[in-house]
Structures are given as C-alpha cells and as structure tokens.
Coordinates of C-alpha atoms and ligand atoms in Angstrom, one line a residue:
M177 CA 13.5 18.9 -19.6
L178 CA 17.3 19.2 -19.4
R179 CA 19.0 16.4 -21.2
S180 CA 21.6 16.0 -23.9
D181 CA 19.3 14.4 -26.5
S182 CA 16.6 16.8 -27.6
S183 CA 13.8 14.3 -28.4
H184 CA 11.9 13.0 -25.4
K185 CA 12.5 9.3 -25.1
T186 CA 10.9 7.2 -22.3
R187 CA 13.2 4.7 -20.7
Y188 CA 11.9 1.4 -19.5
I189 CA 13.1 -0.6 -16.4
F190 CA 11.8 -4.1 -15.8
V191 CA 12.2 -5.6 -12.4
T192 CA 12.0 -9.4 -12.1
G193 CA 12.5 -11.7 -9.1
G194 CA 14.3 -15.0 -8.7
V195 CA 15.1 -17.8 -6.2
V196 CA 12.1 -17.3 -3.9
S197 CA 9.1 -15.0 -3.6
S198 CA 8.7 -12.3 -0.9
L199 CA 12.1 -10.8 -1.5
G200 CA 10.6 -7.3 -1.6
K201 CA 10.4 -6.6 -5.3
G202 CA 7.8 -4.0 -4.6
V203 CA 10.0 -2.1 -2.3
A204 CA 13.0 -2.5 -4.6
S205 CA 11.0 -1.1 -7.6
A206 CA 9.7 1.7 -5.5
T207 CA 13.2 2.6 -4.2
I208 CA 14.6 2.7 -7.8
G209 CA 11.8 5.0 -8.7
C210 CA 12.5 7.2 -5.6
L211 CA 16.1 7.5 -6.5
L212 CA 15.3 8.6 -10.1
E213 CA 12.8 11.1 -8.8
A214 CA 15.5 12.4 -6.5
H215 CA 17.3 13.4 -9.7
G216 CA 14.3 15.3 -10.9
L217 CA 13.0 12.7 -13.3
K218 CA 9.4 12.0 -13.9
V219 CA 8.8 8.4 -13.0
T220 CA 5.9 6.0 -12.8
I221 CA 5.8 2.3 -11.7
Q222 CA 3.5 -0.4 -12.8
K223 CA 2.9 -3.9 -11.5
F224 CA 2.1 -7.0 -13.6
D225 CA 0.3 -9.7 -11.7
P226 CA 0.3 -13.1 -13.3
Y227 CA -3.0 -14.3 -11.7
I228 CA -6.2 -14.7 -13.7
N229 CA -8.4 -12.5 -11.5
V230 CA -9.2 -9.3 -13.3
D231 CA -8.3 -7.4 -10.1
P232 CA -7.7 -8.4 -6.5
G233 CA -11.0 -6.8 -5.4
T234 CA -12.7 -10.1 -5.0
M235 CA -9.8 -12.0 -3.4
S236 CA -9.8 -12.9 0.3
P237 CA -7.2 -11.2 2.4
Y238 CA -5.9 -14.7 3.2
Q239 CA -5.1 -15.0 -0.5
H240 CA -3.8 -11.6 -1.3
G241 CA -3.3 -9.2 1.6
E242 CA -4.5 -5.7 1.3
V243 CA -6.4 -4.4 -1.7
Y244 CA -4.9 -1.0 -2.4
V245 CA -7.3 1.6 -3.8
T246 CA -6.2 4.3 -6.2
D247 CA -7.7 7.8 -6.6
D248 CA -9.5 6.7 -9.8
G249 CA -11.1 3.8 -7.8
A250 CA -9.1 0.8 -9.0
E251 CA -8.7 -2.1 -6.6
T252 CA -5.1 -3.0 -7.0
D253 CA -2.1 -5.0 -5.6
L254 CA -0.6 -3.7 -2.4
D255 CA 2.7 -3.1 -4.1
L256 CA 1.1 0.0 -5.6
G257 CA 1.0 1.3 -2.0
H258 CA 4.8 1.1 -1.9
Y259 CA 5.0 2.9 -5.2
E260 CA 2.9 5.8 -3.9
R261 CA 4.7 5.9 -0.5
F262 CA 8.1 6.1 -2.0
L263 CA 7.3 8.4 -5.0
Q264 CA 5.6 11.7 -5.5
S265 CA 3.7 10.6 -8.6
T266 CA 0.3 9.0 -8.1
V267 CA -0.8 5.7 -9.7
T268 CA -4.0 4.9 -11.6
R269 CA -5.8 1.8 -12.8
L270 CA -3.2 1.7 -15.7
N271 CA -0.5 0.9 -13.1
N272 CA -1.8 -2.6 -12.3
V273 CA -2.1 -5.2 -15.0
T274 CA -3.3 -8.8 -14.4
T275 CA -3.3 -11.8 -16.7
G276 CA -7.1 -11.7 -16.3
Q277 CA -7.3 -8.2 -17.7
V278 CA -5.0 -9.0 -20.6
Y279 CA -6.9 -12.0 -21.7
Y280 CA -10.2 -10.2 -21.1
N281 CA -9.2 -7.5 -23.5
V282 CA -7.8 -9.9 -26.1
I283 CA -10.9 -12.0 -26.0
E284 CA -13.2 -8.9 -26.3
K285 CA -11.2 -7.8 -29.4
E286 CA -11.5 -11.2 -30.9
R287 CA -15.2 -11.2 -30.4
R288 CA -15.4 -7.8 -32.1
G289 CA -13.5 -9.3 -35.1
E290 CA -10.5 -7.1 -34.6
Y291 CA -8.0 -9.8 -35.4
L292 CA -9.4 -10.1 -38.9
G293 CA -9.7 -13.9 -39.0
K294 CA -6.3 -14.7 -37.6
T295 CA -5.6 -17.4 -35.0
V296 CA -5.3 -15.5 -31.7
Q297 CA -2.2 -16.7 -29.9
V298 CA -0.1 -16.0 -26.8
V299 CA 2.7 -14.8 -29.0
P300 CA 2.1 -12.2 -30.5
H301 CA -1.4 -11.3 -29.4
I302 CA -1.2 -11.7 -25.6
T303 CA 2.4 -10.4 -25.6
D304 CA 1.4 -7.4 -27.7
E305 CA -1.4 -6.6 -25.4
I306 CA 1.0 -6.7 -22.4
K307 CA 3.5 -4.4 -24.2
N308 CA 0.8 -2.0 -25.0
R309 CA 0.1 -1.6 -21.3
V310 CA 3.7 -0.6 -20.9
Y311 CA 3.8 1.8 -23.8
K312 CA 0.5 3.4 -22.8
L313 CA 2.2 4.6 -19.6
G314 CA 5.3 5.6 -21.6
S315 CA 3.1 7.8 -23.8
Q316 CA 2.1 9.9 -20.8
G317 CA 5.3 11.9 -20.7
Y318 CA 7.2 10.0 -18.2
D319 CA 11.0 9.9 -18.4
V320 CA 11.1 6.4 -16.9
V321 CA 8.5 3.7 -16.7
I322 CA 9.4 1.0 -14.2
T323 CA 7.5 -2.3 -14.5
E324 CA 7.6 -4.9 -11.8
I325 CA 6.8 -8.4 -12.8
G326 CA 5.0 -10.4 -10.1
G327 CA 6.0 -13.9 -9.3
T328 CA 9.4 -15.5 -9.8
V329 CA 11.2 -16.5 -12.9
G330 CA 10.3 -20.0 -13.8
D331 CA 6.6 -19.6 -12.8
I332 CA 4.4 -20.9 -15.6
E333 CA 2.0 -18.0 -15.2
A334 CA 4.7 -15.3 -15.6
M335 CA 6.0 -16.6 -18.9
P336 CA 3.9 -14.4 -21.3
F337 CA 5.0 -11.3 -19.3
L338 CA 8.7 -12.3 -19.5
E339 CA 8.4 -13.0 -23.2
A340 CA 6.7 -9.6 -23.7
I341 CA 9.5 -7.7 -21.8
R342 CA 12.1 -9.6 -23.7
Q343 CA 10.7 -8.1 -26.9
V344 CA 10.7 -4.5 -25.7
P345 CA 14.2 -3.7 -26.8
Y346 CA 13.2 -4.5 -30.4
D347 CA 10.5 -1.9 -30.2
V348 CA 12.3 0.9 -28.3
G349 CA 16.0 0.2 -28.6
R350 CA 18.2 -1.8 -26.2
E351 CA 19.8 1.4 -24.9
N352 CA 16.4 2.5 -23.5
V353 CA 15.8 -0.7 -21.6
L354 CA 17.2 -2.0 -18.3
Y355 CA 16.5 -5.3 -16.7
V356 CA 16.9 -5.4 -12.9
H357 CA 16.8 -8.8 -11.3
L358 CA 16.2 -9.4 -7.6
T359 CA 17.7 -12.5 -6.0
L360 CA 18.7 -14.0 -2.7
V361 CA 22.2 -14.6 -1.3
P362 CA 21.5 -16.8 1.6
Y363 CA 23.8 -17.4 4.6
I364 CA 24.2 -21.1 5.3
R365 CA 24.8 -21.3 9.0
A366 CA 26.3 -24.8 9.0
A367 CA 28.9 -23.8 6.4
G368 CA 29.3 -20.3 7.8
E369 CA 29.1 -19.0 4.3
L370 CA 27.1 -16.9 2.0
K371 CA 26.0 -18.7 -1.1
T372 CA 25.9 -17.2 -4.6
K373 CA 24.7 -20.3 -6.4
P374 CA 21.0 -19.6 -6.2
T375 CA 21.7 -16.2 -7.8
Q376 CA 23.7 -17.8 -10.6
H377 CA 20.9 -20.3 -11.3
S378 CA 18.3 -17.6 -11.3
V379 CA 20.2 -15.5 -13.8
K380 CA 20.9 -18.6 -15.9
E381 CA 17.1 -19.1 -16.0
M382 CA 16.6 -15.5 -17.1
R383 CA 19.2 -16.0 -19.9
E384 CA 17.5 -19.1 -21.1
I385 CA 14.4 -17.1 -21.9
G386 CA 16.5 -14.5 -23.6
I387 CA 16.9 -11.8 -20.9
Q388 CA 20.4 -10.8 -19.6
P389 CA 19.9 -8.8 -16.4
D390 CA 21.8 -5.6 -16.3
I391 CA 21.6 -5.0 -12.6
L392 CA 21.3 -7.5 -9.8
I393 CA 19.8 -6.6 -6.5
C394 CA 20.9 -9.2 -3.9
R395 CA 18.9 -9.6 -0.8
T396 CA 21.1 -10.6 2.1
E397 CA 20.9 -10.5 5.8
Q398 CA 24.3 -8.9 6.2
P399 CA 26.3 -6.8 3.9
F400 CA 28.9 -8.9 2.0
D401 CA 32.4 -8.1 0.9
E402 CA 33.7 -7.2 -2.6
E403 CA 34.9 -10.7 -3.3
I404 CA 31.3 -12.0 -3.3
S405 CA 30.2 -9.1 -5.5
R406 CA 32.9 -9.9 -8.0
K407 CA 32.1 -13.6 -8.0
I408 CA 28.4 -12.8 -8.6
A409 CA 29.3 -10.3 -11.3
M410 CA 31.6 -12.7 -13.1
F411 CA 29.2 -15.7 -13.0
C412 CA 26.2 -13.7 -13.9
N413 CA 27.7 -11.6 -16.6
V414 CA 27.2 -8.2 -15.1
L415 CA 29.6 -5.4 -14.0
P416 CA 30.7 -5.5 -10.3
E417 CA 29.2 -2.1 -9.8
S418 CA 25.9 -3.5 -11.0
V419 CA 25.7 -5.9 -8.1
I420 CA 23.7 -4.1 -5.4
Q421 CA 23.3 -5.3 -1.9
A422 CA 19.9 -5.1 -0.4
Y423 CA 20.8 -6.0 3.2
D424 CA 18.3 -6.1 6.0
V425 CA 17.6 -2.7 7.6
D426 CA 15.4 -1.9 10.6
E427 CA 13.2 0.3 8.4
I428 CA 12.4 -0.1 4.7
Y429 CA 12.4 3.7 4.3
K430 CA 16.1 3.7 4.7
M431 CA 16.5 1.8 1.5
P432 CA 16.8 4.9 -0.8
L433 CA 19.9 5.8 1.2
V434 CA 21.2 2.2 1.2
Y435 CA 21.0 2.0 -2.6
H436 CA 22.3 5.5 -3.1
R437 CA 25.4 4.8 -1.0
Q438 CA 26.1 1.9 -3.4
N439 CA 25.7 4.3 -6.4
L440 CA 22.7 2.6 -7.8
D441 CA 21.3 5.8 -9.1
K442 CA 24.5 6.5 -11.0
V443 CA 24.5 3.0 -12.5
L444 CA 20.9 3.5 -13.6
L445 CA 21.5 6.9 -15.1
D446 CA 24.6 5.8 -16.9
K447 CA 23.1 2.7 -18.3
L448 CA 20.0 4.5 -19.5
H449 CA 22.1 7.4 -20.9
L450 CA 20.0 9.9 -18.9
D451 CA 21.2 13.4 -18.2
P452 CA 18.8 14.3 -15.3
P453 CA 17.7 17.8 -14.3
R454 CA 19.4 17.3 -11.0
P455 CA 22.8 15.7 -11.4
V456 CA 23.2 15.2 -7.6
A457 CA 20.3 13.3 -6.0
D458 CA 18.3 15.3 -3.4
L459 CA 17.6 12.7 -0.7
S460 CA 17.4 15.2 2.1
G461 CA 13.9 14.2 3.1
W462 CA 14.9 10.6 3.3
Q463 CA 18.0 11.5 5.3
E464 CA 15.9 13.5 7.8
L465 CA 13.4 10.6 8.0
A466 CA 16.2 8.2 8.8
E467 CA 17.3 10.4 11.7
K468 CA 13.7 10.6 12.9
V469 CA 13.5 6.8 12.8
D470 CA 16.5 6.5 15.0
R471 CA 15.3 9.2 17.3
S472 CA 11.9 7.5 17.7
R473 CA 13.5 4.4 19.2
E474 CA 13.6 6.0 22.6
D475 CA 9.9 6.3 23.2
Y476 CA 6.7 4.5 22.2
V477 CA 2.9 4.3 22.4
D478 CA 0.7 1.3 22.8
I479 CA -2.0 1.0 20.2
A480 CA -4.6 -1.7 20.2
F481 CA -5.4 -2.8 16.7
V482 CA -8.7 -4.5 16.7
G483 CA -9.2 -6.4 13.4
K484 CA -10.2 -9.6 11.8
Y485 CA -7.1 -10.6 9.8
I486 CA -4.6 -9.5 12.3
N487 CA -2.4 -12.5 12.0
L488 CA -1.8 -11.7 8.4
Q489 CA 1.2 -9.5 7.9
D490 CA -0.2 -7.8 4.8
A491 CA -3.9 -7.6 5.3
Y492 CA -3.8 -4.0 6.7
K493 CA -0.4 -3.0 5.1
S494 CA -1.2 0.6 4.5
V495 CA -2.7 1.1 7.9
Y496 CA 0.5 -0.3 9.6
E497 CA 2.6 1.9 7.3
A498 CA 0.5 5.0 8.1
L499 CA 0.9 4.3 11.8
R500 CA 4.7 4.1 11.4
H501 CA 4.8 7.4 9.5
A502 CA 2.7 9.0 12.3
G503 CA 5.0 7.6 14.9
Y504 CA 8.1 9.1 13.3
A505 CA 6.3 12.4 13.0
N506 CA 5.8 12.3 16.8
D507 CA 9.2 10.9 17.7
V508 CA 7.8 7.6 19.0
Q509 CA 7.6 4.0 18.0
V510 CA 4.1 2.7 17.5
K511 CA 3.8 -0.6 19.3
I512 CA 0.8 -2.4 17.7
H513 CA -1.1 -4.8 19.8
R514 CA -3.0 -6.9 17.4
I515 CA -6.3 -8.0 18.9
E516 CA -8.5 -10.5 17.1
A517 CA -12.0 -9.0 17.3
E518 CA -13.6 -12.4 17.6
D519 CA -11.6 -13.3 20.8
L520 CA -12.9 -10.2 22.5
E521 CA -16.5 -11.0 22.6
S522 CA -16.4 -13.0 25.7
S523 CA -13.1 -12.1 27.4
A524 CA -12.1 -9.4 29.8
L525 CA -11.5 -6.9 27.1
D526 CA -11.9 -3.9 29.3
L527 CA -8.7 -4.6 31.2
E528 CA -6.6 -5.1 28.1
L529 CA -7.9 -2.1 26.2
S530 CA -7.8 0.4 29.1
G531 CA -4.1 -0.1 29.4
M532 CA -3.6 1.2 25.8
D533 CA -2.7 4.7 24.6
G534 CA -5.0 4.4 21.6
I535 CA -7.5 2.1 19.9
L536 CA -7.8 1.7 16.2
I537 CA -10.4 -0.3 14.3
P538 CA -9.6 -0.6 10.6
G539 CA -11.9 -1.5 7.7
G540 CA -13.4 -4.8 7.3
F541 CA -16.3 -6.8 5.8
G542 CA -18.7 -9.4 7.2
A543 CA -20.1 -10.2 10.7
R544 CA -17.3 -12.1 12.3
G545 CA -15.9 -10.4 15.3
I546 CA -18.3 -7.5 15.0
E547 CA -19.6 -7.5 18.6
G548 CA -16.1 -7.4 19.9
K549 CA -15.4 -4.3 17.7
I550 CA -18.5 -2.6 18.9
E551 CA -17.5 -3.3 22.5
A552 CA -14.0 -1.9 21.8
A553 CA -15.5 1.3 20.4
G554 CA -17.5 1.6 23.6
I555 CA -14.5 1.1 25.9
A556 CA -12.6 3.8 24.0
R557 CA -15.6 6.2 24.3
R558 CA -16.3 5.6 28.0
N559 CA -12.6 5.6 29.1
K560 CA -11.7 8.5 27.0
I561 CA -9.0 6.6 25.1
P562 CA -8.1 8.1 21.8
Y563 CA -10.1 6.2 19.2
F564 CA -9.6 6.1 15.4
G565 CA -12.3 4.2 13.4
I566 CA -11.6 3.6 9.8
C567 CA -14.5 2.7 7.5
L568 CA -16.0 -0.3 9.4
G569 CA -14.3 1.2 12.4
M570 CA -16.5 4.3 12.0
Q571 CA -19.6 2.2 11.4
V572 CA -19.1 0.3 14.7
A573 CA -18.6 3.5 16.6
V574 CA -22.0 4.8 15.3
I575 CA -23.7 1.5 16.2
E576 CA -22.2 1.6 19.7
F577 CA -23.3 5.1 20.2
A578 CA -26.8 4.5 19.0
R579 CA -27.1 1.4 21.2
H580 CA -25.7 2.9 24.4
E581 CA -26.4 6.6 24.2
C582 CA -29.5 6.9 22.1
G583 CA -31.5 4.0 23.5
M584 CA -31.6 2.2 20.2
E585 CA -31.3 -1.3 21.5
D586 CA -30.0 -3.8 18.9
A587 CA -29.0 -1.0 16.5
H588 CA -26.9 -2.5 13.8
S589 CA -25.6 -2.4 10.2
T590 CA -27.8 -4.2 7.7
E591 CA -24.6 -5.8 6.4
M592 CA -24.6 -7.8 9.6
E593 CA -28.2 -7.9 10.7
Q594 CA -30.8 -7.5 8.0
D595 CA -33.7 -7.2 10.4
T596 CA -32.3 -4.8 12.9
P597 CA -34.9 -2.4 14.4
F598 CA -32.4 0.5 14.0
P599 CA -30.5 0.2 10.8
V600 CA -28.1 3.1 11.6
I601 CA -25.7 1.8 9.0
D602 CA -27.4 0.8 5.8
L603 CA -27.3 0.9 2.0
M604 CA -28.4 4.3 0.8
A605 CA -31.0 4.7 -1.9
E606 CA -28.7 4.9 -5.0
Q607 CA -26.5 2.0 -3.7
K608 CA -29.6 -0.1 -3.3
S609 CA -30.4 0.3 -7.0
I610 CA -26.8 -0.3 -8.0
Q611 CA -26.8 -3.3 -5.7
A612 CA -29.9 -4.6 -7.5
I613 CA -28.1 -4.7 -10.8
G614 CA -25.0 -6.3 -9.3
G615 CA -23.0 -3.1 -8.9
T616 CA -21.0 -2.7 -5.8
M617 CA -18.9 -0.3 -3.9
R618 CA -18.2 3.4 -3.4
L619 CA -14.7 3.3 -4.7
G620 CA -11.9 5.8 -5.2
S621 CA -11.6 9.5 -4.3
Y622 CA -14.5 11.5 -2.9
E623 CA -14.6 15.0 -1.5
C624 CA -15.4 15.7 2.1
A625 CA -16.7 19.1 3.3
I626 CA -15.5 19.6 6.9
R627 CA -17.7 21.3 9.4
P628 CA -16.0 24.4 10.8
G629 CA -15.1 24.4 14.5
T630 CA -14.6 20.6 14.6
L631 CA -11.6 18.6 15.6
A632 CA -11.5 17.3 12.0
E633 CA -11.0 20.9 10.7
Q634 CA -8.3 21.5 13.2
I635 CA -6.5 18.3 12.2
Y636 CA -6.7 18.8 8.5
G637 CA -6.3 22.5 8.6
S638 CA -8.8 22.7 5.8
Q639 CA -12.5 22.6 5.1
K640 CA -12.3 20.6 1.9
V641 CA -10.4 17.3 1.6
T642 CA -10.5 14.2 -0.6
E643 CA -10.0 10.7 0.6
R644 CA -10.3 7.3 -1.0
H645 CA -13.2 4.9 -0.4
R646 CA -13.9 1.2 -0.6
H647 CA -17.2 0.2 1.0
R648 CA -20.9 -0.4 0.4
Y649 CA -22.7 0.7 3.5
E650 CA -23.2 4.3 4.9
V651 CA -24.4 6.1 7.9
N652 CA -28.2 6.1 7.6
N653 CA -29.2 9.8 7.3
K654 CA -32.5 9.0 9.0
Y655 CA -30.8 8.7 12.4
I656 CA -28.5 11.6 12.2
D657 CA -30.6 14.0 14.2
A658 CA -31.0 11.5 17.0
L659 CA -27.3 10.8 17.1
A660 CA -26.4 14.5 17.0
E661 CA -28.7 15.2 19.9
R662 CA -26.7 13.0 22.1
G663 CA -23.4 14.5 21.1
L664 CA -22.2 12.6 18.1
V665 CA -20.8 15.3 15.7
I666 CA -21.1 14.8 12.0
S667 CA -17.8 16.5 11.2
G668 CA -17.6 15.8 7.4
V669 CA -20.0 15.1 4.6
N670 CA -19.8 14.5 0.9
E671 CA -22.0 17.2 -0.4
A672 CA -22.7 15.7 -3.8
T673 CA -24.2 12.6 -2.3
N674 CA -25.2 13.9 1.1
L675 CA -23.3 11.0 2.8
V676 CA -21.6 11.1 6.1
E677 CA -17.8 11.1 5.8
M678 CA -16.5 11.8 9.3
I679 CA -17.8 11.7 12.8
E680 CA -16.4 12.8 16.2
L681 CA -17.5 13.0 19.8
K682 CA -17.9 16.0 22.0
D683 CA -16.5 15.6 25.5
H684 CA -13.8 13.2 24.4
P685 CA -10.1 14.0 23.8
W686 CA -9.8 12.2 20.5
Y687 CA -12.6 10.1 19.1
V688 CA -12.7 10.2 15.3
G689 CA -14.4 8.0 12.7
V690 CA -13.9 8.2 8.9
Q691 CA -15.9 6.4 6.2
S692 CA -12.8 6.7 3.9
H693 CA -9.4 5.0 4.0
P694 CA -7.0 7.8 4.8
E695 CA -4.2 5.2 5.1
F696 CA -3.9 5.1 1.3
K697 CA -2.7 8.7 1.2
S698 CA -0.1 8.6 4.0
K699 CA 3.5 8.8 3.0
P700 CA 6.7 8.6 5.1
L701 CA 7.7 12.1 4.0
S702 CA 4.2 13.5 4.5
P703 CA 2.4 11.5 7.2
H704 CA -1.4 11.7 7.0
P705 CA -2.8 14.3 9.4
L706 CA -5.4 12.0 10.9
F707 CA -2.8 9.3 11.8
R708 CA -0.3 11.9 12.9
D709 CA -2.8 13.5 15.3
F710 CA -4.1 10.2 16.5
I711 CA -0.6 9.2 17.6
G712 CA -0.1 12.6 19.0
A713 CA -3.2 12.1 21.2
A714 CA -2.0 8.7 22.2
K715 CA 1.4 10.1 23.2
A716 CA -0.4 12.8 25.2
R717 CA -2.4 10.1 27.0
R718 CA 0.7 8.2 27.7
A719 CA 2.5 11.2 29.2
E720 CA -0.5 12.0 31.3
R721 CA -0.7 8.4 32.6
Q722 CA 3.0 8.3 33.2
G723 CA 2.6 11.4 35.3
A724 CA -0.1 9.7 37.3
G725 CA 2.1 6.5 37.5
V726 CA -0.4 4.2 35.8
T727 CA 1.4 2.8 32.8
A728 CA 2.4 -0.8 32.7
G729 CA 6.1 0.0 32.2
N730 CA 8.3 -1.3 29.4
S731 CA 6.3 -4.5 28.9
Ligands
LIG300 N1 -18.2 -3.6 5.3 C1 -18.4 -2.2 5.4 C2 -19.0 -1.6 4.1 O1 -19.1 -2.3 3.1 C3 -17.1 -1.4 5.6 C4 -16.1 -1.6 4.5 C5 -14.7 -1.2 4.9 O2 -14.4 -1.1 6.1 N2 -13.9 -1.0 3.9 O3 -19.6 -0.5 4.1

C-alpha cells in the first residue's frame, strides 16, 4: 500500500445523525466509502442498530423495511444494501451489530465467568464489547472502517454506542478517528429562510456527550450559499470546508459526484492523514452512470409490482434499486405500478395487468394475497407478458402452472395450505427435520448449476452462479417430471441439495422464476443480469406494442 507512514494503520470514521431520523445516514455513509474507494483505499462499512432484537430477521416489514441478506447468511439492516451497492467490498455478519447482540454476548461471557467476579456494567463492559466489534473489522486489513450509528443523537438506546465511539480516540489516537455528523437545514417557507439552529443544537448535544464532530453533512432541499456554510461552521466549531451540503438530487447515485464536487474526499483524506494509492479519485463509472440516468428520462417501461407491503417505501428496497439499475442499463425509466396482491383477488385484474410491459412478483411470506399473485402469474403466462418471479414469485408461478397446465386442481404450497392434494411447494426432507428442532431458513449464498441451452444460461452467460437465499419452502421434486412434461423448464438447480433454483417457460418470450433473491447482488455500476434482461424484455414488448399502436400513451 502506498502511503507515507510505513506501518499499516486503520482509520475509523463514525457517522451519527441529528435533528430527525430518515435523513439518509446510510446513503451518506455509503457515499463516503465510495469516495475513499475511488482513491484506491480498502474500505468497509458497519451499522450499529440500537434495537434489542438480535437481528431484524424476525421483525415485520411494517417495523423495519427490508431484511438484507449477506453472502454468509446474516439477516441485516437494509442500510447494508446501500453499502454493497455503493462499494466494491462485500459485507458479512460482522457488519451489522445490534444492542441485542452486544448484550447477548456480554451475558454469555458473564455466565461463563469471564468477568472474574466483577460487576458487569454498561461502561466499560458493554462499551468494550461495542468497540471490539469495530476493531474486529479494523483487524481485517482495511484502510478505513466506517461505522454508522443508527438512530439520532439524544435517543436513550443509542447512548452506549455513542459513549463507545467517544472512547475510540483513546485506543487508536485522535488523528486516526473522524466524526461525521448528519443534520438537517430546513427551509422555513413562512420566513423564506434556511434555518441553521437545529444543526447548532444537534452539534451541541454531541458536544455534551464529549464528541466534537469534524465534518457536518447538511441535508437541505436546495444548495445554500457560503454565508450559511460559514455560519454553521462558526457556531458548530468546524472548518467551513467541512460543512458539506447534501442537497436533494433526482437520483441518490449522483451523490458521490455531489460530495466530490465539494471536495469531501480531500477533506477526509487530509483529516485522516491518508496518502492514498490514487491521489485523484476515479469516479468515471459514477460519471457515466449519471449520464445514463439523464438519458433514461426520455423513455420508460411500465412494470406491475405485485406484492403485499407495497405501500411501504422500504419493504422491497433492494428490488426497487435493482429495477432502477436495470432501467439505466436499458436507457429507460422503470415506472413501477404497485399492486396490492390482496386487492386483485376479486377485481378486473386482467385488464390492468395486460397493459403492462412486465410483471414482477417479489418475495413474501404468509397466505395474504396469495390467490391474487397466482392469478397474476397466470395472466403473465397466458398473455406472454415478461414475468419475473422472485422467491415466492417463483413459487406462485409453479403453483399456477400445476393448477392450470398439469390438471392439479388446488395445487398449493404447504406454507399456505397444509392439506393441499398437490403440495408442489413444500418443505424438503432436511428442512422438515431442521424445522422440527426450531431451525429455520435456507439463508445466504448457494450455488446454482444452470442447464445449458436455457434462457437462464443466455442471461447469465455462465453455467455456474451463486445467489443469496432467504426462504423455507422449495419446489417439491416429486412433481418435477409432471411440470416438465407440460413445458416448465427447470433451468437451474443446487446440485449439493438437489433443490430447484430457477425455472422458465418454453413458448414464452420471458418467463423466469428464481428461488433466490438476485436483487441483493445488483449494483448501479453492475446491474444484475436477470433484472437487466427482464427490463430489456419489457422494453421490447413496449416497442412491439407501440408499433401495433396498443400502448396507453404517456399516462
Ligand atoms: N414464503 C416462502 C418461503 O418461505 C418464500 C419466501 C420468500 O419469498 N423470501 O419459502
């Protein structure tokens, strides 16, 4: 590694938030990481979540949004998705730490007698455990470890985390630590003014707990002028160049360029005394992407998104992101029509869906809305509309095919219907035994062997791929022959477990189901091939229908 000091020292950046939640700390942290990677540094990002659940795996999407799955099978916070989309480095279970995990470990140690009779306390035992989680990542050869602290300053739950990060300079030296604080500079319409007071208060609160932020990232609707920057700098005790504006942009993937234009990377490198391998940031990929984003504004495809939690912005975060990546790769906007599966069961669904350029059914759990989803998979099949079924979306495609093409009336998944006469989706043998002892899902990365000559092979351009999983049920191997006989192609299997990974249909332009969650591996600079090709097929359908004069116009 090229750098002035010979010994390898890891630098630590802590990102906290103030004023209000939902300012986009995850994206800000990811963007900081992205800029440092653009200078050739090795970076990782970790998220601290102050809740007491051990992980978000058991939380309802109403509580938490998407559960993001890592290669090593951890169920984590959706901010880890931002980290992987903005960075090249991958995350593992070490990158998400919750209060629940921290206490769990400390209590286990206490039971094993490891505290040698001491009274176990928040300071130092909980805070030491938190710091260890930071240093553990630091010991893996990263130049910079970025740690995002969930919640906002002042939250009771976040206090041990803030106390822990306050102590870090005492362990590793102040010069190796940076505190970045994200705040809001609201525009008050009645006064016609931007207000800096909330930022001042937030920083004051940070100082009260002993942390002086080095860099302020100010969320604002509109860019503000120097005078405001200087005022914030003066009142908050930072240098004016350390006041960075995170103004609203039409696409979050433009943020690396927005921050770079304000010299954030230079400020970070200077403050951390880093002499990076690449003195000038290489952001060419992001620059090209920004151009693609602007270009894509001229055309669009209509995609029906048939789900259960569709009113929640974050429940299918990675799927929405993957669709946007795929759109940019095809020079189109992806207009997502969110359709609540439950509403479909009775209504005139056919009409609505046949006007679409593509239909996507994402993952899901439980019986609510299931008949609507099965119906939607059938409409896509019969009308030759590009169909992409992800996890549950693949399972409903199999159920629909069994019912309507193979004469298996009332075929179902045993998740929804225990006593179905045709359990085409079921728990497989080993899962049944795991289930019996309370074990749960197929989680994390699994290999898929792709059958030669299939659409899947053409899309991936490979016969061996890996994708991440999060599900319990599988295609029931007992019915595979019957399904295949009628034209359902098993295009991918996991050879080690002999489980179905991918399906497709003969005589259909684009009908693909995957048991995995490919959305977790799509990045803006490398869109996932399945999403890219699905949107490509939707675009082709649109062009064909436009040629025939059957699209609804710009509605
Ligand atoms: N509920 C289904 C299962 O457990 C699908 C899960 C999913 O879509 N992630 O197998």
